[in-house]
Short mmCIF file of C-alpha atoms (C1' of nucleotides) in Angstrom, two decimals:
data_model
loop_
_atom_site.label_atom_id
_atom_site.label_comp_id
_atom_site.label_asym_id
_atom_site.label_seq_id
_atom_site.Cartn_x
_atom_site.Cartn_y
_atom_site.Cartn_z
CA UNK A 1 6.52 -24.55 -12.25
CA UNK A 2 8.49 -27.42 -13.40
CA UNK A 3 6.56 -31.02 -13.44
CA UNK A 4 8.35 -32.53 -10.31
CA UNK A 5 8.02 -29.85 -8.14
CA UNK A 6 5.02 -28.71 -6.17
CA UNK A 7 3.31 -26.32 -7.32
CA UNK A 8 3.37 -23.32 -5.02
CA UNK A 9 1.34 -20.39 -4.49
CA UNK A 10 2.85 -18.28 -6.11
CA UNK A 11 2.73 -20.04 -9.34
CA UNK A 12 -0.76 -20.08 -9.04
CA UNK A 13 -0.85 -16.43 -8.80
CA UNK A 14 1.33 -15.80 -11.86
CA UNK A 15 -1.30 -18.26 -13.63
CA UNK A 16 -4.31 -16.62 -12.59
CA UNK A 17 -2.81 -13.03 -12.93
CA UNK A 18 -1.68 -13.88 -16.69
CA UNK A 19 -5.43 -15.27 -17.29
CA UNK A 20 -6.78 -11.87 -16.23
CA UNK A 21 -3.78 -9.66 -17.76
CA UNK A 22 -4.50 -11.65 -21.47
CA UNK A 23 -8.21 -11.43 -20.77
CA UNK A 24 -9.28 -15.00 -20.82
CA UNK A 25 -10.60 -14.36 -17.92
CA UNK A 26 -12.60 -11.23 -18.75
CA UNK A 27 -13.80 -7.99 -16.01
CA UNK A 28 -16.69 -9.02 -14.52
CA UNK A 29 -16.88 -12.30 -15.12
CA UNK A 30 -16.66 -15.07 -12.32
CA UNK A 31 -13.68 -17.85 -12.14
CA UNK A 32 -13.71 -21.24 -11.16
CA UNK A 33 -14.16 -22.10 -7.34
CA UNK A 34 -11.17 -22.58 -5.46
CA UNK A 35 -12.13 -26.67 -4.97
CA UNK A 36 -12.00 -26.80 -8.63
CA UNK A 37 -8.78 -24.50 -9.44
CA UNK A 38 -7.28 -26.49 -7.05
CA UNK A 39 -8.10 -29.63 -8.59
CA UNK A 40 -7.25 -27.98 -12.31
CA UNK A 41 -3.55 -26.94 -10.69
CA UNK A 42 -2.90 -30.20 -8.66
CA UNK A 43 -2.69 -28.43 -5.25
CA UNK A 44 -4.57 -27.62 -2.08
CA UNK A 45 -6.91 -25.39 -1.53
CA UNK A 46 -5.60 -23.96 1.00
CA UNK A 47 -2.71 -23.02 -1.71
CA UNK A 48 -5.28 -21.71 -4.38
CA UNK A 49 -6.59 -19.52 -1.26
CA UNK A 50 -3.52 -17.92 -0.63
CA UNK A 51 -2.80 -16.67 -3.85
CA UNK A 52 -6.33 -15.31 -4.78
CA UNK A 53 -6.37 -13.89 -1.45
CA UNK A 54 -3.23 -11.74 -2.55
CA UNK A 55 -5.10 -10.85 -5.97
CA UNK A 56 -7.85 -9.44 -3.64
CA UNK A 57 -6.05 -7.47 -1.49
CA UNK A 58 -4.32 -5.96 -4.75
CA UNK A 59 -7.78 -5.05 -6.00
CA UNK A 60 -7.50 -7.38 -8.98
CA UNK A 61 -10.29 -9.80 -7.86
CA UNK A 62 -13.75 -9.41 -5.81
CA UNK A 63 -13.98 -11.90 -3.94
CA UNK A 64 -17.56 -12.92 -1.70
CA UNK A 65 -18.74 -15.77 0.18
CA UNK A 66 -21.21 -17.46 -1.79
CA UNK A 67 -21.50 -15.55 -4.60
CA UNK A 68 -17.75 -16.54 -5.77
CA UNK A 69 -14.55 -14.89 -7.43
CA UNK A 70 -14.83 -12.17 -9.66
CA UNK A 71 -12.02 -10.37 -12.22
CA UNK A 72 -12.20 -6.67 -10.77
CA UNK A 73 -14.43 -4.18 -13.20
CA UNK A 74 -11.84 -1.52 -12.28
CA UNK A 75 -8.83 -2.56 -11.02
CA UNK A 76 -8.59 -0.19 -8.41
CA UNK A 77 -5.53 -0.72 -7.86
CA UNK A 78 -4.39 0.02 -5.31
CA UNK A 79 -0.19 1.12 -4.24
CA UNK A 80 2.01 1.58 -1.51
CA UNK A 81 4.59 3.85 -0.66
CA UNK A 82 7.10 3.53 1.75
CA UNK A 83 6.66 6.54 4.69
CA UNK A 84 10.20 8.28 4.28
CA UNK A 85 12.12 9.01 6.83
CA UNK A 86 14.20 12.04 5.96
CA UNK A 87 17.48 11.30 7.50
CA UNK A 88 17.14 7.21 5.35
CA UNK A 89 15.48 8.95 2.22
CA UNK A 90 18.57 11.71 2.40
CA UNK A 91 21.08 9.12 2.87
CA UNK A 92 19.65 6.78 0.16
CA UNK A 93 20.45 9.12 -2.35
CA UNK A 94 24.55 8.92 -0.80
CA UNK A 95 23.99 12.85 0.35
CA UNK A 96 24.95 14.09 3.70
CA UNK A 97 21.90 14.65 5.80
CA UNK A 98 21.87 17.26 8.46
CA UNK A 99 19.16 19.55 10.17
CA UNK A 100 18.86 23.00 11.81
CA UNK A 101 16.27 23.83 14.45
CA UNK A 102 15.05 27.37 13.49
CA UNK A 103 12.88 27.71 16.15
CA UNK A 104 11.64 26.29 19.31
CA UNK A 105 9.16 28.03 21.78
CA UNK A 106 5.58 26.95 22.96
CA UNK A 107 3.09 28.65 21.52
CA UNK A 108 -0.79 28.54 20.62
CA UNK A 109 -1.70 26.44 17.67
CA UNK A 110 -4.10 28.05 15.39
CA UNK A 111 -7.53 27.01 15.47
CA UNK A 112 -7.02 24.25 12.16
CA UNK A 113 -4.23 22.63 14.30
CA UNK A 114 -6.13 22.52 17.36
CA UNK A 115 -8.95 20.79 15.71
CA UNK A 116 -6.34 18.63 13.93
CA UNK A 117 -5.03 17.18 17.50
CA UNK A 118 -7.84 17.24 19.01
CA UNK A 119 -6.50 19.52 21.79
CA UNK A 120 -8.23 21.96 24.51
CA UNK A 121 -8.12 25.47 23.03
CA UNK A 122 -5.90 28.16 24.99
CA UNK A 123 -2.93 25.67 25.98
CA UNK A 124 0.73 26.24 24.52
CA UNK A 125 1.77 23.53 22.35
CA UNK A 126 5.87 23.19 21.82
CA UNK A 127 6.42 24.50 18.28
CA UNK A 128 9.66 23.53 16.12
CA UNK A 129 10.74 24.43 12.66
CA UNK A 130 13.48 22.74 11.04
CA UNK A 131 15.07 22.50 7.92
CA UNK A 132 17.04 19.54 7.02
CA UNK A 133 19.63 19.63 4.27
CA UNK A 134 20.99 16.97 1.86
CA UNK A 135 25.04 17.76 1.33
CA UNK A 136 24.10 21.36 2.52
CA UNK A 137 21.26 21.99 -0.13
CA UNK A 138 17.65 22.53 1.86
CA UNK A 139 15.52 19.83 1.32
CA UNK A 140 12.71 20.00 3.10
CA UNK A 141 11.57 22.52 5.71
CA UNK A 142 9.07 21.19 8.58
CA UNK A 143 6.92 23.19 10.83
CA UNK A 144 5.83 21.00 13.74
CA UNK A 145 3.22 21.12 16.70
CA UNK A 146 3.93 18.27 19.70
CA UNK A 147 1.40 17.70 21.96
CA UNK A 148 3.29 18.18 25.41
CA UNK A 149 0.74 16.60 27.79
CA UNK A 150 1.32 13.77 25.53
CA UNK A 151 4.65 13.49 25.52
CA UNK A 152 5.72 15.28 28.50
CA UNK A 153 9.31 14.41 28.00
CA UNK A 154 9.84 16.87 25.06
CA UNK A 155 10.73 19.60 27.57
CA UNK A 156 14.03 18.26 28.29
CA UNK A 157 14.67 17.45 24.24
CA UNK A 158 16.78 19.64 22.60
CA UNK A 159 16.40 18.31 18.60
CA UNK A 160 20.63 18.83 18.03
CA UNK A 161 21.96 15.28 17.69
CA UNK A 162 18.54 14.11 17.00
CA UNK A 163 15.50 16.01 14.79
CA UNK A 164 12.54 16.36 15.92
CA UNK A 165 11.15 13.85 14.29
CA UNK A 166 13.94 11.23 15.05
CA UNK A 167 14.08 12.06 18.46
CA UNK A 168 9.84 11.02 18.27
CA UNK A 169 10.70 8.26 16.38
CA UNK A 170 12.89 6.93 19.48
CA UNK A 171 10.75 7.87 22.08
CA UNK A 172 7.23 7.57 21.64
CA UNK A 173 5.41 4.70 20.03
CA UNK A 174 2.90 5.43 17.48
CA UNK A 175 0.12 3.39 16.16
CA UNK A 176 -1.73 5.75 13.38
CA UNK A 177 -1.51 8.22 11.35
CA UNK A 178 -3.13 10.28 8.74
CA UNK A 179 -1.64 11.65 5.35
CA UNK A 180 -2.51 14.39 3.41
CA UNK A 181 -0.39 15.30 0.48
CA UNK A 182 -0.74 18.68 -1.77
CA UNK A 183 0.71 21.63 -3.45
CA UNK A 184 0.94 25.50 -2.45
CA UNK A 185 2.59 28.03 -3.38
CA UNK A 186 5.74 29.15 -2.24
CA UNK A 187 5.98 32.44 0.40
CA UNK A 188 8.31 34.61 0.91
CA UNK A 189 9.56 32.50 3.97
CA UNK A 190 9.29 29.32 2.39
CA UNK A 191 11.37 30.46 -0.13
CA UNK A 192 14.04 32.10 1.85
CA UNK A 193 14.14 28.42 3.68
CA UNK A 194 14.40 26.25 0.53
CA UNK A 195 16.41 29.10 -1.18
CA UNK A 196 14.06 29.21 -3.74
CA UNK A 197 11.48 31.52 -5.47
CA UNK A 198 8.61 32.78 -4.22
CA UNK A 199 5.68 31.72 -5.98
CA UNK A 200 7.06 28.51 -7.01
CA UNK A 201 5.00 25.12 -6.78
CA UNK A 202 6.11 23.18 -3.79
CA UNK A 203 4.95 19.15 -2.63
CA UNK A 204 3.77 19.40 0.45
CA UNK A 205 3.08 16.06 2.92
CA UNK A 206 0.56 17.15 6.09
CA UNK A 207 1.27 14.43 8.70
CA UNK A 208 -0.46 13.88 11.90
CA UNK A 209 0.61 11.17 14.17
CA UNK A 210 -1.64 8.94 16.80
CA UNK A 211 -0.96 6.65 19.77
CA UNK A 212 -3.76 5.36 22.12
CA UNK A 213 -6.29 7.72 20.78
CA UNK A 214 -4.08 10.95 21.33
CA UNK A 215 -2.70 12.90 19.22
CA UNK A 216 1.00 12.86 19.36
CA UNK A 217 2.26 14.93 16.73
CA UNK A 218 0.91 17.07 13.79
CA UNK A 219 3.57 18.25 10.86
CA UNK A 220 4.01 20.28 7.63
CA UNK A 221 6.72 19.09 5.55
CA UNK A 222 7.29 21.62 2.95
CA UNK A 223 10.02 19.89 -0.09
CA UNK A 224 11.85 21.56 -2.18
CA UNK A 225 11.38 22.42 -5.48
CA UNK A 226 11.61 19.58 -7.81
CA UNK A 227 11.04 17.10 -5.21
CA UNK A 228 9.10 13.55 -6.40
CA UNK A 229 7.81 10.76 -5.08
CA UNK A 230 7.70 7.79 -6.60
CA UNK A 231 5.86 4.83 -6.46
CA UNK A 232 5.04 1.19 -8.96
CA UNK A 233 2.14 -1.36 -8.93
CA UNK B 1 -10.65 -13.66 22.04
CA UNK B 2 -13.54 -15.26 24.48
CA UNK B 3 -12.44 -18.32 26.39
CA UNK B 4 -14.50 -20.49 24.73
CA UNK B 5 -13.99 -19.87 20.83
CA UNK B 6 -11.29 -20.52 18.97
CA UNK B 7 -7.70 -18.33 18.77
CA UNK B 8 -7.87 -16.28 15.04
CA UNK B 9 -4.96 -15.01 12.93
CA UNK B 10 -6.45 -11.66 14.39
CA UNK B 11 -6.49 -12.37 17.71
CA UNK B 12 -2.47 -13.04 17.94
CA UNK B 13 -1.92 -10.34 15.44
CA UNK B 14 -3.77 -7.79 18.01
CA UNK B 15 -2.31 -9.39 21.17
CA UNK B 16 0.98 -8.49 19.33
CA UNK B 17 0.25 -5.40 17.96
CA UNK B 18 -0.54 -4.37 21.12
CA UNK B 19 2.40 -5.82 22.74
CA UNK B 20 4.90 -4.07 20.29
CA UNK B 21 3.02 -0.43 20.73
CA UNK B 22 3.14 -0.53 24.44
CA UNK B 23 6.54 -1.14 24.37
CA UNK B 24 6.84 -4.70 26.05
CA UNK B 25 8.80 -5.54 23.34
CA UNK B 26 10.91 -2.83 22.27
CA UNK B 27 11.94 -2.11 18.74
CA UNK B 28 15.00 -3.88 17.65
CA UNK B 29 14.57 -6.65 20.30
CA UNK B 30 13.16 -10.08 18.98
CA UNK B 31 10.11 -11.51 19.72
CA UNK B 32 9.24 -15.10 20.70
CA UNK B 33 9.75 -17.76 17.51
CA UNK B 34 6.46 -18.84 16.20
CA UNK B 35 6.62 -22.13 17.88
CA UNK B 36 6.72 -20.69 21.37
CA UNK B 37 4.00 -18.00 20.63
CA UNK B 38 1.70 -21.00 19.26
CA UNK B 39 1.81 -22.81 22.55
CA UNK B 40 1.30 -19.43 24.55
CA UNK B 41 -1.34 -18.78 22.31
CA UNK B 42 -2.69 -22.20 22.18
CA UNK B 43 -3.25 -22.60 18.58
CA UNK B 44 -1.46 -23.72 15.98
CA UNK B 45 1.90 -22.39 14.63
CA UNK B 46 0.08 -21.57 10.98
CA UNK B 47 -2.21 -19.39 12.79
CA UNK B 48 0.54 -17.54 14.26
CA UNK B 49 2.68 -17.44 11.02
CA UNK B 50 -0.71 -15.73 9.47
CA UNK B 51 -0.80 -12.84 11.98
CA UNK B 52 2.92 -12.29 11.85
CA UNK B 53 3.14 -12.19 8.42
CA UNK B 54 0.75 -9.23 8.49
CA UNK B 55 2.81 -7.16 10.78
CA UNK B 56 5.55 -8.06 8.85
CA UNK B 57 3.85 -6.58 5.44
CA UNK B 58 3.01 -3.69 7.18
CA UNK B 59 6.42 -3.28 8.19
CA UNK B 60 5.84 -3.45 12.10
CA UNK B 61 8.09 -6.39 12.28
CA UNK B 62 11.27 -7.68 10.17
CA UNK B 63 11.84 -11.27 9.97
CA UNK B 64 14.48 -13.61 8.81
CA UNK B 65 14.51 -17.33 8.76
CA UNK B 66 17.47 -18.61 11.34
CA UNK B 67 17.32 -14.91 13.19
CA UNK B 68 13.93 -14.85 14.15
CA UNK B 69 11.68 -12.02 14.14
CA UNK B 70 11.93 -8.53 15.86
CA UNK B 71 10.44 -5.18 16.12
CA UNK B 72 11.50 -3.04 13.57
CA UNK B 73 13.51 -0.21 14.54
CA UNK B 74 12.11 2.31 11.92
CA UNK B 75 8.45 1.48 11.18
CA UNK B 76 8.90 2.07 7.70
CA UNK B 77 5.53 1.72 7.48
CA UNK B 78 4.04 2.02 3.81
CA UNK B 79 1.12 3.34 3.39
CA UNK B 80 -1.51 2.46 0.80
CA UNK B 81 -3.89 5.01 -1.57
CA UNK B 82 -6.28 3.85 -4.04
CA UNK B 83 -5.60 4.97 -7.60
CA UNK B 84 -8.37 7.00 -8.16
CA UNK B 85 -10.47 6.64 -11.46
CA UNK B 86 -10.86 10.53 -11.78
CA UNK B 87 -15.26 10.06 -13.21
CA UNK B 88 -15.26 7.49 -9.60
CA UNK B 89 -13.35 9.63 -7.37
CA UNK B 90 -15.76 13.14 -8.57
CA UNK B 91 -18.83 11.08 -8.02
CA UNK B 92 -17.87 10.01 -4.89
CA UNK B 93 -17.95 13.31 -3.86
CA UNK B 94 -21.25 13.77 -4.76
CA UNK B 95 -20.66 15.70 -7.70
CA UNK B 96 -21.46 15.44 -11.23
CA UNK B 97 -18.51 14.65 -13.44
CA UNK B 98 -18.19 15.96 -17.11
CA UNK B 99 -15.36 15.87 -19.57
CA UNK B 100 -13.99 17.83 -22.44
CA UNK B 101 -11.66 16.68 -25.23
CA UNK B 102 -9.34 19.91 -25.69
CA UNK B 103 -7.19 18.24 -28.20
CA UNK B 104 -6.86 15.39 -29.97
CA UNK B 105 -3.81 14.87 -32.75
CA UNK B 106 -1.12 13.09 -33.93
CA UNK B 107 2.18 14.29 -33.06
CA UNK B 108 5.82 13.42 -32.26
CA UNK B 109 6.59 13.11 -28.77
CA UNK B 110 9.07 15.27 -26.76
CA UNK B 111 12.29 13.34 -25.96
CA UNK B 112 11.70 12.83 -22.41
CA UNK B 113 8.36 11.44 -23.28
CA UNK B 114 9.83 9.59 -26.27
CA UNK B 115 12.54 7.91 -23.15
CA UNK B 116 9.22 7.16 -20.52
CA UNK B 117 7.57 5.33 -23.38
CA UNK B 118 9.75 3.59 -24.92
CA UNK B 119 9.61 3.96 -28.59
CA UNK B 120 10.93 4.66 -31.64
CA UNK B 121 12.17 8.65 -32.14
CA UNK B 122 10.05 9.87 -35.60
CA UNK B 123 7.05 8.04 -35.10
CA UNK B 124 4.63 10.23 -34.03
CA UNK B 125 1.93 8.91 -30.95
CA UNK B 126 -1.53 10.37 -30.30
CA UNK B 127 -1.90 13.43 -28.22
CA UNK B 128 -5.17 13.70 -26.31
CA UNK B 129 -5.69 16.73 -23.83
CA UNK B 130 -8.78 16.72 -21.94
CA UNK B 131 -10.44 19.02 -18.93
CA UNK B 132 -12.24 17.21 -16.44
CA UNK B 133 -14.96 19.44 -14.38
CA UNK B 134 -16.51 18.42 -11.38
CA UNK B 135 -19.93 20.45 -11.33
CA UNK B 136 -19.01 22.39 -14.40
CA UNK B 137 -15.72 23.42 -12.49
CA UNK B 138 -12.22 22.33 -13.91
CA UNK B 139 -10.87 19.81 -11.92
CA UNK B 140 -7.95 17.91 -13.42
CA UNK B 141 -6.36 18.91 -16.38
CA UNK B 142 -4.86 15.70 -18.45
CA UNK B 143 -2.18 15.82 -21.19
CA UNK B 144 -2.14 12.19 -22.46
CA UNK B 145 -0.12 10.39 -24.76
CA UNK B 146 -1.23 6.72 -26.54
CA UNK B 147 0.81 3.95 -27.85
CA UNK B 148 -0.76 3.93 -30.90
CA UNK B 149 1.61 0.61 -31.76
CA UNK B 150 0.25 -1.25 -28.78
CA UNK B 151 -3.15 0.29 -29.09
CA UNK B 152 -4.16 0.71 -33.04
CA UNK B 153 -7.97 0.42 -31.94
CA UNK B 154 -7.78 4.24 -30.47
CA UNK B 155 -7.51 5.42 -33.84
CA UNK B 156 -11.47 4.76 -33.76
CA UNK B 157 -12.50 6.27 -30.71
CA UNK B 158 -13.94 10.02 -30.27
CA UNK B 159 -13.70 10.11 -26.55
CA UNK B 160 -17.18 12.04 -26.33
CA UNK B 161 -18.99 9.10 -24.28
CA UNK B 162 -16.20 7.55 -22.39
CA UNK B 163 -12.63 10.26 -21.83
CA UNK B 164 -9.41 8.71 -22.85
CA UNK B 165 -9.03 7.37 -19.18
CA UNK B 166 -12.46 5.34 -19.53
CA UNK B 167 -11.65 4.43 -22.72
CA UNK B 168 -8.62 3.13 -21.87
CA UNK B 169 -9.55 1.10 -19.26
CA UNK B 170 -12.35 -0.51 -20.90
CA UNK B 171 -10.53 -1.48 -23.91
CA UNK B 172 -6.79 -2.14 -22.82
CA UNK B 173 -5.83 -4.55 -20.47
CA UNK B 174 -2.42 -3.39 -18.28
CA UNK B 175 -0.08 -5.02 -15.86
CA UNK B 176 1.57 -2.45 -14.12
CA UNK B 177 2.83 1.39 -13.89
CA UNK B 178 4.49 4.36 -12.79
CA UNK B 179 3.41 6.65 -10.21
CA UNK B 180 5.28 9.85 -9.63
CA UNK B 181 3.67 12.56 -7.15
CA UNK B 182 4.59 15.91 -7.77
CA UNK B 183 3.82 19.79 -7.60
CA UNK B 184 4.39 22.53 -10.25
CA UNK B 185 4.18 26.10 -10.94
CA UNK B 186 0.97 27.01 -12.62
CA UNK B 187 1.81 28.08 -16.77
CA UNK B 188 -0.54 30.82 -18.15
CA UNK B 189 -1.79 27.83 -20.40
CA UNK B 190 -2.59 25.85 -17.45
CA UNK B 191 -3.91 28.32 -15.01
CA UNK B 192 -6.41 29.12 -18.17
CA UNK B 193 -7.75 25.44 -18.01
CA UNK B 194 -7.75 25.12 -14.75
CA UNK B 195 -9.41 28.47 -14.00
CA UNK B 196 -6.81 29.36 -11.34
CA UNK B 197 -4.23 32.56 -11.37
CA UNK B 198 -0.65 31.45 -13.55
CA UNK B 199 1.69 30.95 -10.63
CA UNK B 200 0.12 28.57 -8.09
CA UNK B 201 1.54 25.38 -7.27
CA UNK B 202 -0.76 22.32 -8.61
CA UNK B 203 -0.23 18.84 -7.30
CA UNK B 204 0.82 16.52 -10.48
CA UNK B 205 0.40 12.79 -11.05
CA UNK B 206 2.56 11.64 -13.59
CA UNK B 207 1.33 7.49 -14.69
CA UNK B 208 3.03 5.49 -17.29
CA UNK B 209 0.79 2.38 -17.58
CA UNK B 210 2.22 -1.18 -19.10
CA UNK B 211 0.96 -4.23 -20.29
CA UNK B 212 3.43 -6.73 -21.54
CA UNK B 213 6.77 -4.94 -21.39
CA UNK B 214 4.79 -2.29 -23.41
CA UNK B 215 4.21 1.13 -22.51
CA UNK B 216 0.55 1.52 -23.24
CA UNK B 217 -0.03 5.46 -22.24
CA UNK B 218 1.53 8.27 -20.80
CA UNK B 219 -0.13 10.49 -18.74
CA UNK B 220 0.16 13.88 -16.57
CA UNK B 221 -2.85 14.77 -14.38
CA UNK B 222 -2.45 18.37 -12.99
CA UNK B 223 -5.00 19.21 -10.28
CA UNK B 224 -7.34 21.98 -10.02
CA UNK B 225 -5.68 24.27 -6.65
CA UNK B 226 -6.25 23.15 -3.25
CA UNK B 227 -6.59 19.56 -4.27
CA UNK B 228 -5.80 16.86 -2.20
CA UNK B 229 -4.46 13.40 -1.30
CA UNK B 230 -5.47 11.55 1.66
CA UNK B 231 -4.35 8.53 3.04
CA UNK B 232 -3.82 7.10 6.57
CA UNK B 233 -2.06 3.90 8.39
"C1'" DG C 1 24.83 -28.04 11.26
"C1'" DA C 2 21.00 -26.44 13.44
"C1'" DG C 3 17.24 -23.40 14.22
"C1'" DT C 4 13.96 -20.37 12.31
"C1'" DG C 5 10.55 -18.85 9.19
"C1'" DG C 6 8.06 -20.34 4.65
"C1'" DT C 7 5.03 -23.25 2.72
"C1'" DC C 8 2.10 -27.33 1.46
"C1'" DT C 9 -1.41 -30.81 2.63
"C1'" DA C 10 -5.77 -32.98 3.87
"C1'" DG C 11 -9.42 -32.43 6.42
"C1'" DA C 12 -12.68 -29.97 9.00
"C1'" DC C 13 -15.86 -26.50 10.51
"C1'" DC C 14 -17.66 -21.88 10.25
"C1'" DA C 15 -19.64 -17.31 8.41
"C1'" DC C 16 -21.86 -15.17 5.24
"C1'" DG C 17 -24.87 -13.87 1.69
"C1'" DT C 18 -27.15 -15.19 -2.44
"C1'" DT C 19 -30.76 -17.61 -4.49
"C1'" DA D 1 -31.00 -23.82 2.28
"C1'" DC D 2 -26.82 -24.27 0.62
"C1'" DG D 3 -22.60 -23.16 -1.81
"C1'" DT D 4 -18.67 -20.33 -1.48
"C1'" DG D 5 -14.85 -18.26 0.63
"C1'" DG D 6 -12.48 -17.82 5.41
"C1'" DT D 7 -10.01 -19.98 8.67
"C1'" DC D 8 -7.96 -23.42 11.90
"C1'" DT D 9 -5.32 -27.71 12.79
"C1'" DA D 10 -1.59 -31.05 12.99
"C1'" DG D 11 1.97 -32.59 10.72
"C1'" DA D 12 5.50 -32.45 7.46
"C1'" DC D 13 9.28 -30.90 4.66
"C1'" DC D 14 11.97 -27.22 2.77
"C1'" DA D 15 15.03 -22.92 2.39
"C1'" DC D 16 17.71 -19.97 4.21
"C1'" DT D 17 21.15 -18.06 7.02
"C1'" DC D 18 24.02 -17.62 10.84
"C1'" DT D 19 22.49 -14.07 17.60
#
DNA sequence: GAGTGGTCTAGACCACGTT
DNA sequence: ACGTGGTCTAGACCACTCT
C-alpha cells in the first residue's frame, strides 16, 4: 500500500473488506462501479475486478450485471474444509498411522446403499471394514461398499500395505463426490471397534465417490469419540 | 468451445479438467507451462492463468513459480458448506421456523469459555439459551454467550422478534470465526429440549465469531437427532 | 541466472438484466 | 436501450525458487 508502489489487488480487497467490516459501506446498500473504484484507487479495472470477484465468491458481496455491487444482507458465508485423508490427518498430529482390514467378502448392499450407487439390485458388491489407528488408539472405523464393475481391478487388491481407501486413491480417478456429515449413537460393535461405550455420541462423515457418472465408492467413516473438525472463515 | 467463438477461462479449465481425470496426465507429473498451453489453446496466456488458477484453488493442481505446475498427488480437495442462518436454512425446507428464549442472564463464564473468548476471569457475560422449532418441533438447541464489552447494545434487546442469532447479525458487524463440527452424548437436560431420549449422539456446531481481534459471541448449536450436513465437490 | 507463475495495464467487446 | 459486470488480449514487469 505504500505511495510508490502499485497498488495491487489485494490491497483493494483489504480496502473494500474494511469498508464493509466498519460499516461504511452498509448491508444492502450498493458500492461504487468498478470504473469509478478504479479511478478512486489509481488502478485498472481489471484489478478492482479481481478483488470484488473474490468478495463474491466469499459471499460478502452480490454482485449482478447491470444492477451493480451490493454489501451481502447475510453474509452467508460460506467455508472450506480440507477433505482429510486419514493416513495425512493421522500423521499431522506426529501419531503413527496404521489400519486393519476386519473384513473383506462380496456381499449384497442393502437397499439405501444400492440406491446410493446407483447400482442394479441382486449383484454382490466387495465389502471392507477397516479400522485405522493413530499410535495404536482406534480412530476411526470405516465400513465400505466398492462398486466392482467399476473398478474391476479391486479383485486382485488386498488393502495390507495400502487401505482401502489409499489403494482408491492410487488407482482410480475421481471427479465428485457427495458429503454427508452426522451423529449416531454408538452400538455395541461400534463400540467394541473404537473401544468405547456403547451409547456414546459419535461424528460420523457418509462419503460417496463419482467418476464419469458412476459410482465408484460409497463409505461410512465412524470417528472416535471426541473427534473434531475444525474449520475458520 | 465452437470453432468460431472465442477460447474462455472455462473452456481450458474443462479441456484440463478433463485431461487430468482421464489420466493423460497423471498425478504428480507436470503439466505444460502456461505459455505453451496458450499457444495450444490459442488464446492468451491470462486466459490460461485464469482456468489454472481455479484448479489450483480447488486443489486439483499444485503450482510453484520456477517448477511449474502438476497434478496433485492427493486431491486434497476442500470442500465448501454454506453457514447456515438456522430461521434461512428451516424455511428453506419449507417449514415454519419459531424460536424460544429459554434463558436469558448474566453470569460468569466457565473457564474454557472464559479461554475461547478471550476476556477477563470475574466479569460476568450474558447467557442466552434458546430452542429453535421447525413446525413446532425442536430443532437446534443454542447455548450462547455475548461479549457484552464489545456489544453493550444487547443489554436492550428481548430477543422475542429477532433470536439472539438474528439479532446478532443485524446489529454486529464480524470479520471472521471458528467452526468446530462435532457429536455428543445426549444429557437428560438436553434430550428434554430437544425432545429426544438422554443418550443419543447429536451433531454439535461450536462458532466463536470476531470482529476486530474481538470475540463478539460464543456459541454451541446442538441438533435435534438425525440431523444432517450435506455438502458435495 | 534463468524460467515459471503472479500480476498489472489499457483497451475492447460481450452478456445480461434492469429500468 | 443502456449501464454494469464478465471476460479476453497483448504486452510488460515482477517475484520466487531451483527439475
Amino acid at each position: 500500500m505504500s505511495k510508490q508502489d502499485r497498488i495491487s489487488w489485494q490491497d483493494v480487497q483489504n480496502e473494500v473488506r474494511q469498508r464493509i467490516s466498519q460499516r461504511d459501506w452498509k448491508p444492502g446498500e450498493y458500492i461504487p462501479h468498478e470504473a469509478e473504484l478504479a479511478q478512486e484507487f489509481g488502478c485498472a479495472r481489471a484489478t478492482v475486478n479481481r478483488a470484488l470477484r473474490g468478495l463474491a465468491e466469499a459471499g460478502l458481496l452480490e454482485r449482478r450485471r447491470r444492477a451493480g455491487t451490493r454489501v451481502a444482507l447475510n453474509p452467508v458465508r460460506r467455508a472450506e474444509f480440507a477433505i482429510p485423508l486419514i493416513r495425512a490427518e493421522i500423521e499431522g498430529k506426529g501419531q503413527r498411522h496404521t489400519h486393519r482390514v476386519c473384513l473383506r467378502e462380496m456381499r449384497l448392499p442393502p437397499p439405501d446403499v444400492q440406491a446410493r450407487m446407483q447400482i442394479p439390485a441382486q449383484v454382490p458388491q466387495l465389502f471392507v471394514q477397516t479400522l485405522h489407528l493413530a499410535d495404536g488408539t482406534p480412530y476411526v472405523f470405516e465400513r465400505r461398499w466398492i462398486n466392482t464393475s467399476a473398478v474391476p481391478a479391486v479383485e486382485g487388491a488386498d488393502f495390507v500395505t495400502y487401505s482401502p481407501n489409499e489403494w482408491l486413491m492410487r488407482e482410480v480417478a475421481f471427479d465428485g463426490g457427495d458429503f454427508t456429515f452426522s451423529a449416531l449413537t454408538a452400538s455395541a460393535a461400534e463400540a467394541e471397534m473404537l473401544a468405547c461405550s456403547p451409547g456414546e455420541g459419535l461424528f460420523v462423515l457418509d462419503r460417496t465417490t463419482h467418476h464419469g457418472g458412476q459410482v465408484i465408492t460409497s463409505v461410512r467413516l465412524v470417528f472416535h469419540p471426541g473427534y473434531q473438525m475444525h474449520t475458520r472463515i
